Amino acid sequence: FLLHKEKEAIASLNNYIKFSLDIEDQNIVFSDYFKKFIDGKFHKVYLAEIIQSSCPYCHSHNLKHNDHYTSNVRFITADASHPVSIRLKKQRVLCNNCLKRSMAQSNLVNK
């Protein structure tokens, strides 16, 4: 029961952050946020992960997850006095069918 409530809370937070930042990518999942003092300003920092559900080469779902690569993305907002950063974890995967490696991608950040 508690796990179900936690999943609902995370889904609700994810949807709220996506709505607030106007992000429509379904493969990005937000999990938390906080404020951090960087270069003399408070930044809003959002934690997110890009999920890769299938191999980009053979489209198999038989993937082995192999850690993450973390990117810090400066997100442009209308209010420059409150900068926004997204700490984005990109899944690295190995396809068990074609044995090729890939990393989750999004239009939010360059490869």
Short mmCIF file of N, CA and C in Angstrom, two decimals, residues 20 26 43 53 60 62 66 79 83 86 88 97:
data_model
loop_
_atom_site.label_atom_id
_atom_site.label_comp_id
_atom_site.label_asym_id
_atom_site.label_seq_id
_atom_site.Cartn_x
_atom_site.Cartn_y
_atom_site.Cartn_z
N SER A 20 5.03 22.69 -15.30
CA SER A 20 5.64 23.98 -14.94
C SER A 20 6.74 24.39 -15.91
N GLN A 26 8.00 12.23 -22.96
CA GLN A 26 7.49 11.17 -22.08
C GLN A 26 8.59 10.31 -21.47
N HIS A 43 19.63 28.82 -7.43
CA HIS A 43 19.15 28.11 -8.61
C HIS A 43 18.11 27.09 -8.18
N SER A 53 13.49 2.77 -23.36
CA SER A 53 12.68 1.55 -23.27
C SER A 53 13.00 0.53 -24.35
N SER A 60 14.55 -3.72 -29.93
CA SER A 60 14.29 -4.76 -28.94
C SER A 60 14.08 -4.12 -27.57
N ASN A 62 14.80 -5.98 -24.93
CA ASN A 62 15.67 -6.85 -24.14
C ASN A 62 16.98 -6.10 -23.84
N ASN A 66 23.15 -0.24 -17.89
CA ASN A 66 24.57 -0.19 -17.55
C ASN A 66 24.92 1.22 -17.07
N ASP A 79 12.00 34.11 -16.24
CA ASP A 79 12.52 34.89 -15.12
C ASP A 79 14.00 34.58 -14.92
N PRO A 83 17.43 31.23 -11.97
CA PRO A 83 17.89 30.25 -12.96
C PRO A 83 17.42 28.83 -12.60
N ILE A 86 18.63 21.47 -14.67
CA ILE A 86 18.09 20.10 -14.60
C ILE A 86 19.28 19.15 -14.56
N LEU A 88 20.23 15.83 -15.20
CA LEU A 88 19.60 14.80 -16.02
C LEU A 88 20.48 13.56 -16.12
N ASN A 97 20.08 -8.33 -27.72
CA ASN A 97 19.84 -8.95 -29.02
C ASN A 97 20.93 -8.60 -30.03
#
